[in-house]
Each structure stands twice: as structure tokens, then as C-alpha cells.
Amino acid sequence: PRPSTFWRHLDLLIQPN
């Protein structure tokens, strides 16, 4: 199982807010 939280944080970091 992949750490969803990890990917979530990554997504937020890569996303230009």
C-alpha cells in the first residue's frame, strides 16, 4: 500500500498556490 498522505503532501508542494 502506498502512503496516500505522502503523495497528498507532495501534490500540495508541487502545486503552485
PDB file of N, CA and C in Angstrom:
ATOM      1  N   PRO A   1       0.828  -1.214   0.000  1.00  0.00           N
ATOM      2  CA  PRO A   1       0.000   0.000   0.000  1.00  0.00           C
ATOM      3  C   PRO A   1       0.859   1.260   0.000  1.00  0.00           C
ATOM      4  N   ARG A   2       0.460   2.213  -0.795  1.00  0.00           N
ATOM      5  CA  ARG A   2       1.223   3.464  -0.874  1.00  0.00           C
ATOM      6  C   ARG A   2       0.713   4.475   0.145  1.00  0.00           C
ATOM      7  N   PRO A   3       1.632   5.239   0.695  1.00  0.00           N
ATOM      8  CA  PRO A   3       1.266   6.292   1.660  1.00  0.00           C
ATOM      9  C   PRO A   3       0.547   7.446   0.977  1.00  0.00           C
ATOM     10  N   SER A   4      -0.765   7.431   1.061  1.00  0.00           N
ATOM     11  CA  SER A   4      -1.562   8.478   0.412  1.00  0.00           C
ATOM     12  C   SER A   4      -1.188   9.855   0.930  1.00  0.00           C
ATOM     13  N   THR A   5      -0.965   9.925   2.212  1.00  0.00           N
ATOM     14  CA  THR A   5      -0.634  11.211   2.832  1.00  0.00           C
ATOM     15  C   THR A   5       0.625  11.803   2.209  1.00  0.00           C
ATOM     16  N   PHE A   6       1.586  10.929   1.965  1.00  0.00           N
ATOM     17  CA  PHE A   6       2.840  11.374   1.369  1.00  0.00           C
ATOM     18  C   PHE A   6       2.585  12.034   0.021  1.00  0.00           C
ATOM     19  N   TRP A   7       1.841  11.325  -0.821  1.00  0.00           N
ATOM     20  CA  TRP A   7       1.524  11.850  -2.152  1.00  0.00           C
ATOM     21  C   TRP A   7       0.705  13.119  -2.046  1.00  0.00           C
ATOM     22  N   ARG A   8      -0.182  13.139  -1.072  1.00  0.00           N
ATOM     23  CA  ARG A   8      -1.025  14.325  -0.861  1.00  0.00           C
ATOM     24  C   ARG A   8      -0.158  15.545  -0.588  1.00  0.00           C
ATOM     25  N   HIS A   9       0.786  15.385   0.338  1.00  0.00           N
ATOM     26  CA  HIS A   9       1.680  16.490   0.681  1.00  0.00           C
ATOM     27  C   HIS A   9       2.520  16.897  -0.525  1.00  0.00           C
ATOM     28  N   LEU A  10       2.963  15.892  -1.231  1.00  0.00           N
ATOM     29  CA  LEU A  10       3.761  16.167  -2.422  1.00  0.00           C
ATOM     30  C   LEU A  10       2.960  16.980  -3.417  1.00  0.00           C
ATOM     31  N   ASP A  11       1.721  16.556  -3.625  1.00  0.00           N
ATOM     32  CA  ASP A  11       0.840  17.268  -4.547  1.00  0.00           C
ATOM     33  C   ASP A  11       0.690  18.721  -4.143  1.00  0.00           C
ATOM     34  N   LEU A  12       0.499  18.937  -2.864  1.00  0.00           N
ATOM     35  CA  LEU A  12       0.327  20.301  -2.367  1.00  0.00           C
ATOM     36  C   LEU A  12       1.599  21.115  -2.563  1.00  0.00           C
ATOM     37  N   LEU A  13       2.724  20.451  -2.410  1.00  0.00           N
ATOM     38  CA  LEU A  13       4.002  21.147  -2.552  1.00  0.00           C
ATOM     39  C   LEU A  13       4.281  21.507  -4.006  1.00  0.00           C
ATOM     40  N   ILE A  14       3.976  20.576  -4.890  1.00  0.00           N
ATOM     41  CA  ILE A  14       4.241  20.814  -6.308  1.00  0.00           C
ATOM     42  C   ILE A  14       3.233  21.784  -6.897  1.00  0.00           C
ATOM     43  N   GLN A  15       2.064  21.822  -6.306  1.00  0.00           N
ATOM     44  CA  GLN A  15       1.019  22.720  -6.810  1.00  0.00           C
ATOM     45  C   GLN A  15       1.350  24.173  -6.505  1.00  0.00           C
ATOM     46  N   PRO A  16       1.371  25.006  -7.548  1.00  0.00           N
ATOM     47  CA  PRO A  16       1.650  26.431  -7.385  1.00  0.00           C
ATOM     48  C   PRO A  16       0.468  27.173  -6.780  1.00  0.00           C
ATOM     49  N   ASN A  17       0.477  27.328  -5.509  1.00  0.00           N
ATOM     50  CA  ASN A  17      -0.628  28.016  -4.830  1.00  0.00           C
ATOM     51  C   ASN A  17      -0.493  29.520  -4.985  1.00  0.00           C
TER      52      ASN A  17
END
